[in-house]
Amino acid sequence: HILTGFHQASAAGPLCEEPMRGVAFVVHSASGTFREEEDGSAPTANPYGPMSGQVMVATKDACRYCLLRKGFSRISEAMLSVDLHCEQEMLGKVYAVLSKRRAKVQGEVLREGTSIFYVHAFLPLANSFDLARQLRQAASGHVTFHMAFSHWELSEEDPFQSLGSPEDLEEMGDQPPPPNTARKLVDDIRKRKGLPTDEKVVKDATKQRTVTRMK
């Protein structure tokens, strides 16, 4: 039952109910409730003790809680490998589209004897939608690319990081606080799955007006 609870916790993590990766749980101790027989024989398990379902739920909740308590809950993003070919005069426009989508360019090579550049980059899967239309629109169609799954990358941002103390906000002045990409990804996944979020439903409330019907 403890192993079943561990598998349930590993299959649905505490952030957005997604499988966990690169996490190890260490069980230091486990105890049970026993009762002694009247004839002095070996103790047996209490038949009125925890049921199997309670043990599984307790193990699952303990595994999920310890991750949040340690304060090192991070989200892993699926990264796509992008191989792109474009003309030299379109290279700046292509880079502008990739930078808006948090792409990480690994290198560029000029094909010998031509003006075509070969660009290799890693792109988060969450930012890959509608990429073909924007690239062809920016480069006037003079671009070709191929994408395939590459690896899982651990985000360094803390999804529970606060905006800072009032002193830090005062130093920033009129500038908006830096966006928390990890928190946005977690909220988007939880919304898509119908899970609760901390986002406020009403953002710009207006005063309610009561209209009376003229008789």
Short mmCIF file of C-alpha atoms in Angstrom, two decimals:
data_model
loop_
_atom_site.label_atom_id
_atom_site.label_comp_id
_atom_site.label_asym_id
_atom_site.label_seq_id
_atom_site.Cartn_x
_atom_site.Cartn_y
_atom_site.Cartn_z
CA HIS A 1 0.00 0.00 0.00
CA ILE A 2 2.91 2.38 0.69
CA LEU A 3 4.33 1.66 -2.77
CA THR A 4 0.94 2.29 -4.34
CA GLY A 5 0.72 5.66 -2.58
CA PHE A 6 4.22 6.49 -3.82
CA HIS A 7 3.25 5.63 -7.40
CA GLN A 8 0.14 7.79 -7.14
CA ALA A 9 2.18 10.75 -5.88
CA SER A 10 4.80 10.27 -8.61
CA ALA A 11 2.16 10.13 -11.35
CA ALA A 12 0.49 13.38 -10.21
CA GLY A 13 2.78 15.99 -8.68
CA PRO A 14 1.65 18.83 -6.40
CA LEU A 15 2.13 21.66 -8.91
CA CYS A 16 -0.17 20.72 -11.79
CA GLU A 17 -0.93 17.00 -11.44
CA GLU A 18 1.83 16.01 -13.89
CA PRO A 19 4.33 13.12 -13.50
CA MET A 20 7.36 13.96 -11.39
CA ARG A 21 10.95 13.52 -12.61
CA GLY A 22 14.27 13.48 -10.82
CA VAL A 23 12.78 13.18 -7.30
CA ALA A 24 13.81 10.67 -4.63
CA PHE A 25 11.83 9.94 -1.43
CA VAL A 26 13.56 8.54 1.66
CA VAL A 27 11.40 6.77 4.25
CA HIS A 28 13.10 7.05 7.64
CA SER A 29 10.59 5.08 9.70
CA ALA A 30 7.17 3.44 9.59
CA SER A 31 5.03 2.33 12.51
CA GLY A 32 1.81 0.37 12.94
CA THR A 33 -0.77 -0.35 15.64
CA PHE A 34 -0.64 -3.78 17.28
CA ARG A 35 -2.49 -5.46 20.12
CA GLU A 36 -1.34 -8.21 22.51
CA GLU A 37 -3.23 -11.48 22.75
CA GLU A 38 -4.70 -12.54 26.11
CA ASP A 39 -2.81 -15.83 26.09
CA GLY A 40 0.54 -14.05 25.73
CA SER A 41 1.11 -15.05 22.12
CA ALA A 42 2.71 -12.83 19.50
CA PRO A 43 0.89 -9.55 18.87
CA THR A 44 -1.24 -9.24 15.77
CA ALA A 45 -2.28 -6.26 13.71
CA ASN A 46 -5.22 -4.27 14.97
CA PRO A 47 -8.20 -5.15 12.75
CA TYR A 48 -9.71 -1.72 13.48
CA GLY A 49 -6.58 0.14 12.41
CA PRO A 50 -6.01 2.05 9.17
CA MET A 51 -7.52 0.57 6.04
CA SER A 52 -5.49 0.03 2.87
CA GLY A 53 -7.01 3.09 1.24
CA GLN A 54 -6.08 5.29 4.18
CA VAL A 55 -2.47 4.10 4.01
CA MET A 56 -2.26 4.89 0.28
CA VAL A 57 -3.79 8.36 0.72
CA ALA A 58 -1.53 9.15 3.70
CA THR A 59 1.58 8.11 1.74
CA LYS A 60 0.52 10.12 -1.30
CA ASP A 61 -0.18 13.26 0.76
CA ALA A 62 3.11 12.89 2.65
CA CYS A 63 5.13 12.68 -0.57
CA ARG A 64 3.39 15.72 -2.06
CA TYR A 65 3.64 17.75 1.15
CA CYS A 66 7.36 17.16 1.66
CA LEU A 67 8.11 18.60 -1.80
CA LEU A 68 6.25 21.82 -1.02
CA ARG A 69 7.81 22.02 2.44
CA LYS A 70 11.36 21.84 1.10
CA GLY A 71 10.67 24.81 -1.15
CA PHE A 72 12.31 23.33 -4.23
CA SER A 73 9.30 22.58 -6.40
CA ARG A 74 10.18 23.27 -10.01
CA ILE A 75 8.43 22.60 -13.31
CA SER A 76 10.05 20.74 -16.22
CA GLU A 77 9.35 22.02 -19.71
CA ALA A 78 9.34 19.93 -22.88
CA MET A 79 11.93 21.39 -25.27
CA LEU A 80 11.82 21.09 -29.05
CA SER A 81 14.86 21.02 -31.30
CA VAL A 82 14.46 23.57 -34.13
CA ASP A 83 16.55 23.39 -37.31
CA LEU A 84 15.94 26.49 -39.38
CA HIS A 85 17.17 27.76 -42.78
CA CYS A 86 16.70 31.35 -43.92
CA GLU A 87 18.27 34.03 -46.08
CA GLN A 88 20.86 36.40 -44.62
CA GLU A 89 18.64 39.49 -44.90
CA MET A 90 15.86 37.71 -42.99
CA LEU A 91 18.07 36.55 -40.12
CA GLY A 92 17.26 39.49 -37.82
CA LYS A 93 13.51 39.09 -38.26
CA VAL A 94 13.73 35.37 -37.55
CA TYR A 95 15.71 36.04 -34.38
CA ALA A 96 13.06 38.54 -33.26
CA VAL A 97 10.33 35.90 -33.54
CA LEU A 98 12.41 33.30 -31.70
CA SER A 99 13.34 35.66 -28.86
CA LYS A 100 9.67 36.43 -28.16
CA ARG A 101 9.08 32.69 -27.68
CA ARG A 102 11.96 32.14 -25.21
CA ALA A 103 14.00 30.18 -27.75
CA LYS A 104 17.64 29.40 -26.93
CA VAL A 105 19.80 29.67 -30.04
CA GLN A 106 22.66 27.15 -29.93
CA GLY A 107 24.47 28.29 -33.04
CA GLU A 108 24.31 29.51 -36.61
CA VAL A 109 26.29 28.44 -39.67
CA LEU A 110 26.52 30.04 -43.11
CA ARG A 111 26.20 27.53 -45.91
CA GLU A 112 29.30 27.78 -48.08
CA GLY A 113 28.77 29.44 -51.44
CA THR A 114 25.28 30.72 -50.56
CA SER A 115 23.60 33.40 -48.46
CA ILE A 116 21.53 30.88 -46.49
CA PHE A 117 22.05 30.57 -42.73
CA TYR A 118 21.44 27.39 -40.75
CA VAL A 119 20.21 28.07 -37.20
CA HIS A 120 19.88 25.48 -34.45
CA ALA A 121 17.85 26.34 -31.33
CA PHE A 122 15.81 24.87 -28.51
CA LEU A 123 12.21 26.05 -28.15
CA PRO A 124 9.76 25.37 -25.28
CA LEU A 125 6.78 23.34 -26.42
CA ALA A 126 4.34 25.76 -24.76
CA ASN A 127 5.62 28.58 -27.02
CA SER A 128 5.70 26.61 -30.28
CA PHE A 129 2.07 27.03 -31.32
CA ASP A 130 1.47 29.16 -34.42
CA LEU A 131 5.21 29.47 -34.96
CA ALA A 132 5.05 28.59 -38.66
CA ARG A 133 2.68 31.44 -39.50
CA GLN A 134 4.70 34.06 -37.61
CA LEU A 135 8.02 32.95 -39.11
CA ARG A 136 6.72 32.93 -42.68
CA GLN A 137 5.00 36.27 -42.12
CA ALA A 138 8.14 37.89 -40.71
CA ALA A 139 10.48 36.40 -43.34
CA SER A 140 8.04 36.77 -46.26
CA GLY A 141 8.06 33.02 -46.76
CA HIS A 142 11.86 32.75 -47.18
CA VAL A 143 12.32 30.36 -44.26
CA THR A 144 12.07 26.61 -43.71
CA PHE A 145 12.34 24.78 -40.40
CA HIS A 146 11.89 21.41 -38.78
CA MET A 147 10.95 20.74 -35.13
CA ALA A 148 11.18 17.55 -33.05
CA PHE A 149 11.13 16.70 -29.36
CA SER A 150 14.56 17.03 -27.78
CA HIS A 151 14.55 16.80 -23.97
CA TRP A 152 12.99 17.91 -20.69
CA GLU A 153 14.51 21.03 -19.13
CA LEU A 154 14.14 22.01 -15.48
CA SER A 155 13.06 25.61 -14.99
CA GLU A 156 15.15 27.62 -12.53
CA GLU A 157 12.26 29.91 -11.61
CA ASP A 158 10.35 29.32 -8.39
CA PRO A 159 6.59 29.25 -9.16
CA PHE A 160 5.88 30.41 -5.59
CA GLN A 161 8.32 33.34 -5.62
CA SER A 162 6.73 36.48 -4.23
CA LEU A 163 7.01 39.93 -5.75
CA GLY A 164 9.31 41.02 -2.95
CA SER A 165 9.13 43.32 0.04
CA PRO A 166 7.52 46.78 -0.09
CA GLU A 167 11.02 48.29 -0.20
CA ASP A 168 11.87 46.31 -3.34
CA LEU A 169 8.63 47.34 -5.01
CA GLU A 170 9.33 50.97 -4.12
CA GLU A 171 12.77 50.80 -5.76
CA MET A 172 11.21 49.48 -8.96
CA GLY A 173 9.01 52.56 -9.19
CA ASP A 174 6.56 52.56 -12.06
CA GLN A 175 8.18 49.56 -13.71
CA PRO A 176 6.04 46.40 -13.59
CA PRO A 177 7.44 43.42 -11.66
CA PRO A 178 9.29 40.82 -13.75
CA PRO A 179 6.96 38.09 -15.03
CA ASN A 180 7.11 34.68 -13.40
CA THR A 181 7.11 32.30 -16.36
CA ALA A 182 6.99 29.17 -14.21
CA ARG A 183 3.91 30.40 -12.36
CA LYS A 184 2.17 31.26 -15.62
CA LEU A 185 2.84 27.76 -16.98
CA VAL A 186 1.49 26.13 -13.81
CA ASP A 187 -1.66 28.27 -13.88
CA ASP A 188 -2.27 27.54 -17.57
CA ILE A 189 -1.97 23.79 -17.04
CA ARG A 190 -4.22 23.85 -13.97
CA LYS A 191 -6.85 25.88 -15.86
CA ARG A 192 -6.77 23.42 -18.76
CA LYS A 193 -7.28 20.52 -16.35
CA GLY A 194 -10.00 22.26 -14.34
CA LEU A 195 -7.89 22.49 -11.17
CA PRO A 196 -8.18 25.44 -8.74
CA THR A 197 -5.77 28.38 -9.05
CA ASP A 198 -4.95 31.44 -6.97
CA GLU A 199 -5.95 33.81 -9.75
CA LYS A 200 -8.76 36.22 -8.99
CA VAL A 201 -11.88 35.71 -11.05
CA VAL A 202 -12.96 39.37 -10.94
CA LYS A 203 -10.19 41.76 -11.97
CA ASP A 204 -11.97 45.01 -12.81
CA ALA A 205 -15.14 45.18 -10.79
CA THR A 206 -17.67 47.90 -11.41
CA LYS A 207 -20.39 49.20 -9.18
CA GLN A 208 -23.65 47.37 -9.49
CA ARG A 209 -26.56 49.53 -10.51
CA THR A 210 -30.14 48.67 -9.82
CA VAL A 211 -32.50 49.70 -12.57
CA THR A 212 -36.06 50.16 -11.45
CA ARG A 213 -38.85 49.52 -13.85
CA MET A 214 -41.12 52.47 -14.47
CA LYS A 215 -44.73 51.63 -13.88
#
